[in-house]
C-alpha positions as a LaTeX table, in Angstrom:
\begin{tabular}{lrrr}
\hline
Residue & $x$ (\AA) & $y$ (\AA) & $z$ (\AA) \\
\hline
Unk1 & $-4.35$ & $-0.03$ & 14.46 \\
Unk2 & $-2.26$ & $-2.58$ & 12.63 \\
Unk3 & $-5.19$ & $-5.01$ & 12.35 \\
Unk4 & $-8.52$ & $-3.61$ & 11.14 \\
Unk5 & $-11.93$ & $-4.98$ & 10.18 \\
Unk6 & $-13.37$ & $-5.26$ & 6.70 \\
Unk7 & $-17.07$ & $-4.61$ & 6.04 \\
Unk8 & $-19.42$ & $-7.30$ & 4.84 \\
Unk9 & $-20.29$ & $-7.35$ & 1.16 \\
Unk10 & $-18.56$ & $-8.00$ & $-2.16$ \\
Unk11 & $-14.90$ & $-7.02$ & $-2.47$ \\
Unk12 & $-12.48$ & $-6.54$ & $-5.34$ \\
Unk13 & $-8.88$ & $-7.26$ & $-4.30$ \\
Unk14 & $-6.25$ & $-5.16$ & $-6.11$ \\
Unk15 & $-2.51$ & $-5.66$ & $-5.70$ \\
Unk16 & 0.79 & $-4.11$ & $-6.69$ \\
Unk17 & $-0.16$ & $-0.91$ & $-8.52$ \\
Unk18 & 3.48 & 0.29 & $-8.20$ \\
Unk19 & 2.93 & 3.89 & $-9.27$ \\
Unk20 & 1.00 & 3.00 & $-12.44$ \\
Unk21 & $-1.74$ & 5.62 & $-12.10$ \\
Unk22 & $-3.06$ & 5.22 & $-15.66$ \\
Unk23 & $-3.27$ & 1.46 & $-15.24$ \\
Unk24 & $-5.16$ & 1.92 & $-11.95$ \\
Unk25 & $-7.71$ & 4.21 & $-13.60$ \\
Unk26 & $-8.17$ & 1.72 & $-16.45$ \\
Unk27 & $-8.58$ & $-1.17$ & $-14.01$ \\
Unk28 & $-11.17$ & 0.74 & $-11.98$ \\
Unk29 & $-13.11$ & 1.50 & $-15.14$ \\
Unk30 & $-13.01$ & $-2.13$ & $-16.34$ \\
Unk31 & $-14.19$ & $-3.33$ & $-12.92$ \\
Unk32 & $-17.12$ & $-0.89$ & $-12.96$ \\
Unk33 & $-15.85$ & 1.78 & $-10.54$ \\
Unk34 & $-16.04$ & 5.50 & $-11.18$ \\
Unk35 & $-13.25$ & 7.89 & $-10.18$ \\
Unk36 & $-14.86$ & 8.38 & $-6.75$ \\
Unk37 & $-14.87$ & 4.64 & $-6.07$ \\
Unk38 & $-18.61$ & 4.11 & $-6.53$ \\
Unk39 & $-19.66$ & 0.75 & $-7.95$ \\
Unk40 & $-23.21$ & 0.11 & $-9.19$ \\
Unk41 & $-23.33$ & $-3.19$ & $-7.26$ \\
Unk42 & $-21.91$ & $-1.71$ & $-4.05$ \\
Unk43 & $-18.58$ & $-3.51$ & $-4.37$ \\
Unk44 & $-15.58$ & $-2.19$ & $-2.44$ \\
Unk45 & $-11.93$ & $-2.25$ & $-3.51$ \\
Unk46 & $-9.25$ & $-3.60$ & $-1.19$ \\
Unk47 & $-5.69$ & $-2.63$ & $-2.09$ \\
Unk48 & $-3.07$ & $-5.17$ & $-1.02$ \\
Unk49 & $-0.15$ & $-2.76$ & $-0.75$ \\
Unk50 & 2.72 & $-1.86$ & $-3.05$ \\
Unk51 & 0.93 & 1.24 & $-4.29$ \\
Unk52 & 4.29 & 2.95 & $-4.79$ \\
Unk53 & 7.67 & 2.74 & $-6.54$ \\
Unk54 & 8.68 & 1.57 & $-10.02$ \\
Unk55 & 5.96 & 3.35 & $-12.03$ \\
Unk56 & 5.87 & 6.99 & $-13.14$ \\
Unk57 & 3.26 & 8.40 & $-10.74$ \\
Unk58 & 3.26 & 6.99 & $-7.22$ \\
Unk59 & 2.02 & 10.35 & $-5.92$ \\
Unk60 & $-1.23$ & 10.23 & $-7.91$ \\
Unk61 & $-1.78$ & 6.58 & $-6.99$ \\
Unk62 & $-1.43$ & 7.33 & $-3.26$ \\
Unk63 & $-3.64$ & 10.41 & $-3.52$ \\
Unk64 & $-6.40$ & 8.48 & $-5.28$ \\
Unk65 & $-6.25$ & 5.53 & $-2.88$ \\
Unk66 & $-6.23$ & 7.94 & 0.08 \\
Unk67 & $-9.32$ & 9.70 & $-1.31$ \\
Unk68 & $-11.10$ & 6.35 & $-1.71$ \\
Unk69 & $-10.08$ & 5.11 & 1.76 \\
Unk70 & $-11.12$ & 8.36 & 3.46 \\
Unk71 & $-14.50$ & 8.19 & 1.68 \\
Unk72 & $-14.97$ & 4.56 & 2.86 \\
Unk73 & $-14.99$ & 3.42 & $-0.77$ \\
Unk74 & $-11.83$ & 1.33 & $-0.42$ \\
Unk75 & $-9.50$ & $-0.28$ & 2.11 \\
Unk76 & $-5.75$ & $-0.73$ & 1.91 \\
Unk77 & $-3.01$ & $-2.63$ & 3.72 \\
Unk78 & 0.67 & $-1.77$ & 3.71 \\
Unk79 & 2.92 & $-3.61$ & 1.29 \\
Unk80 & 6.66 & $-4.08$ & 1.63 \\
Unk81 & 7.37 & $-0.94$ & $-0.43$ \\
Unk82 & 5.30 & 1.21 & 1.93 \\
Unk83 & 6.85 & $-0.48$ & 4.97 \\
Unk84 & 10.33 & 0.19 & 3.60 \\
Unk85 & 9.51 & 3.89 & 3.24 \\
Unk86 & 7.99 & 4.10 & 6.73 \\
Unk87 & 10.92 & 2.26 & 8.29 \\
Unk88 & 13.45 & 4.50 & 6.55 \\
Unk89 & 14.68 & 1.68 & 4.32 \\
Unk90 & 13.58 & 3.22 & 1.04 \\
Unk91 & 15.37 & 1.79 & $-1.97$ \\
Unk92 & 16.20 & 3.06 & $-5.45$ \\
Unk93 & 12.55 & 2.65 & $-6.43$ \\
Unk94 & 11.64 & 5.37 & $-3.92$ \\
Unk95 & 13.48 & 8.21 & $-5.67$ \\
Unk96 & 10.08 & 9.77 & $-6.40$ \\
Unk97 & 9.64 & 10.38 & $-2.65$ \\
Unk98 & 13.16 & 11.42 & $-1.70$ \\
Unk99 & 14.73 & 12.46 & $-5.01$ \\
Unk100 & 16.09 & 15.98 & $-5.30$ \\
Unk101 & 16.27 & 15.98 & $-9.10$ \\
Unk102 & 14.00 & 14.67 & $-11.79$ \\
Unk103 & 14.17 & 10.92 & $-11.92$ \\
Unk104 & 14.02 & 8.90 & $-15.11$ \\
Unk105 & 12.64 & 5.40 & $-14.97$ \\
Unk106 & 12.73 & 2.73 & $-17.63$ \\
Unk107 & 9.58 & 0.78 & $-18.43$ \\
Unk108 & 9.37 & $-2.80$ & $-19.64$ \\
Unk109 & 9.65 & $-1.69$ & $-23.28$ \\
Unk110 & 12.91 & 0.13 & $-22.47$ \\
Unk111 & 11.30 & 3.56 & $-22.75$ \\
Unk112 & 12.26 & 6.27 & $-20.30$ \\
Unk113 & 9.59 & 8.33 & $-18.57$ \\
Unk114 & 9.81 & 11.13 & $-16.04$ \\
Unk115 & 8.88 & 10.07 & $-12.54$ \\
Unk116 & 6.67 & 12.48 & $-10.59$ \\
Unk117 & 8.65 & 13.74 & $-7.60$ \\
Unk118 & 7.34 & 14.70 & $-4.17$ \\
Unk119 & 8.08 & 18.06 & $-2.56$ \\
Unk120 & 8.24 & 18.38 & 1.25 \\
Unk121 & 4.50 & 18.96 & 1.70 \\
Unk122 & 3.59 & 16.05 & $-0.57$ \\
Unk123 & 6.10 & 13.80 & 1.21 \\
Unk124 & 4.54 & 14.68 & 4.59 \\
Unk125 & 1.02 & 14.10 & 3.20 \\
Unk126 & 1.96 & 10.67 & 1.82 \\
Unk127 & 3.82 & 9.54 & 4.93 \\
Unk128 & 0.92 & 10.64 & 7.14 \\
Unk129 & $-1.52$ & 8.56 & 5.09 \\
Unk130 & 0.75 & 5.50 & 5.02 \\
Unk131 & 1.18 & 5.63 & 8.82 \\
Unk132 & $-2.59$ & 5.19 & 9.18 \\
Unk133 & $-2.79$ & 2.02 & 7.11 \\
Unk134 & $-3.04$ & $-1.41$ & 8.72 \\
Unk135 & $-0.93$ & $-4.45$ & 7.98 \\
Unk136 & $-3.96$ & $-6.76$ & 8.23 \\
Unk137 & $-7.62$ & $-6.46$ & 7.21 \\
Unk138 & $-10.05$ & $-9.20$ & 8.17 \\
Unk139 & $-13.61$ & $-10.34$ & 8.61 \\
Unk140 & $-15.07$ & $-13.77$ & 9.32 \\
Unk141 & $-14.65$ & $-15.04$ & 5.75 \\
Unk142 & $-11.67$ & $-13.03$ & 4.42 \\
Unk143 & $-8.16$ & $-12.15$ & 5.61 \\
Unk144 & $-5.99$ & $-9.68$ & 3.70 \\
Unk145 & $-2.24$ & $-9.11$ & 4.11 \\
Unk146 & 0.41 & $-8.22$ & 1.56 \\
Unk147 & 2.55 & $-11.31$ & 2.08 \\
Unk148 & 2.54 & $-14.32$ & 4.41 \\
Unk149 & $-0.19$ & $-14.83$ & 7.02 \\
Unk150 & 0.93 & $-16.12$ & 10.40 \\
Unk151 & $-1.80$ & $-16.48$ & 13.07 \\
Unk152 & 0.53 & $-16.02$ & 16.04 \\
Unk153 & 2.19 & $-12.91$ & 14.58 \\
Unk154 & $-1.16$ & $-11.36$ & 13.64 \\
Unk155 & $-2.50$ & $-12.04$ & 17.15 \\
Unk156 & 0.49 & $-10.16$ & 18.57 \\
Unk157 & $-0.14$ & $-7.26$ & 16.18 \\
Unk158 & $-3.65$ & $-6.91$ & 17.60 \\
Unk159 & $-2.12$ & $-5.68$ & 20.87 \\
Unk160 & 0.34 & $-3.25$ & 19.29 \\
Unk161 & $-2.39$ & $-0.73$ & 18.54 \\
Unk162 & $-0.38$ & 2.48 & 18.86 \\
Unk163 & 3.17 & 1.26 & 18.31 \\
Unk164 & 4.90 & 3.26 & 15.57 \\
Unk165 & 6.12 & 1.05 & 12.76 \\
Unk166 & 9.69 & 2.16 & 13.42 \\
Unk167 & 9.52 & 0.33 & 16.77 \\
Unk168 & 9.65 & $-3.48$ & 16.61 \\
Unk169 & 6.29 & $-4.99$ & 17.52 \\
Unk170 & 6.31 & $-7.00$ & 20.74 \\
Unk171 & 7.15 & $-10.62$ & 20.02 \\
Unk172 & 7.33 & $-10.22$ & 16.24 \\
Unk173 & 9.75 & $-12.65$ & 14.63 \\
Unk174 & 10.52 & $-13.43$ & 11.00 \\
Unk175 & 8.56 & $-16.36$ & 9.65 \\
Unk176 & 11.72 & $-18.29$ & 8.86 \\
Unk177 & 10.88 & $-18.75$ & 5.20 \\
Unk178 & 13.52 & $-20.61$ & 3.25 \\
Unk179 & 13.50 & $-18.10$ & 0.39 \\
Unk180 & 14.97 & $-14.72$ & 1.15 \\
Unk181 & 12.50 & $-11.91$ & 0.58 \\
Unk182 & 13.11 & $-8.19$ & 0.66 \\
Unk183 & 10.14 & $-7.63$ & 2.96 \\
Unk184 & 11.12 & $-5.78$ & 6.16 \\
Unk185 & 10.80 & $-7.48$ & 9.51 \\
Unk186 & 8.65 & $-5.61$ & 12.01 \\
\hline
\end{tabular}
């Protein structure tokens, strides 16, 4: 389902990990989570997409988030980077998923690091997980999407329960934002 419910209780919203597995582990530790997503106060993490691309280890990030989601210790919505991959519009930042050779990436300090690359089985595992993620999470007091919220568009998504993301959702239209964004249109 493209729109899913969030549980009641305290949440920690986490955005744009972008393949930075080490940074994610550090963040979890600083926020009081263990590696299995347990928090002493019962808090739950909500990832706001863009788990992948740019950083050196998108594979480990996706595997950890998948483990947490499957254990009901976290929730996650798709970001534009995941949508691009699912819609077959992967960009140069997605070489880790489709690259045939080792891929070097440059970090902000102009250092080069080796990007972890996905083999066929890993690619299938990651795509299968991403296909299960919603675009919207909500409860009475909180709404979570990666980018812009539009009530009419979200209401239409509620009825597109089993539509593959490669098929345009019924009635979905771009929001007509003045700035051009690289977010795919569903």
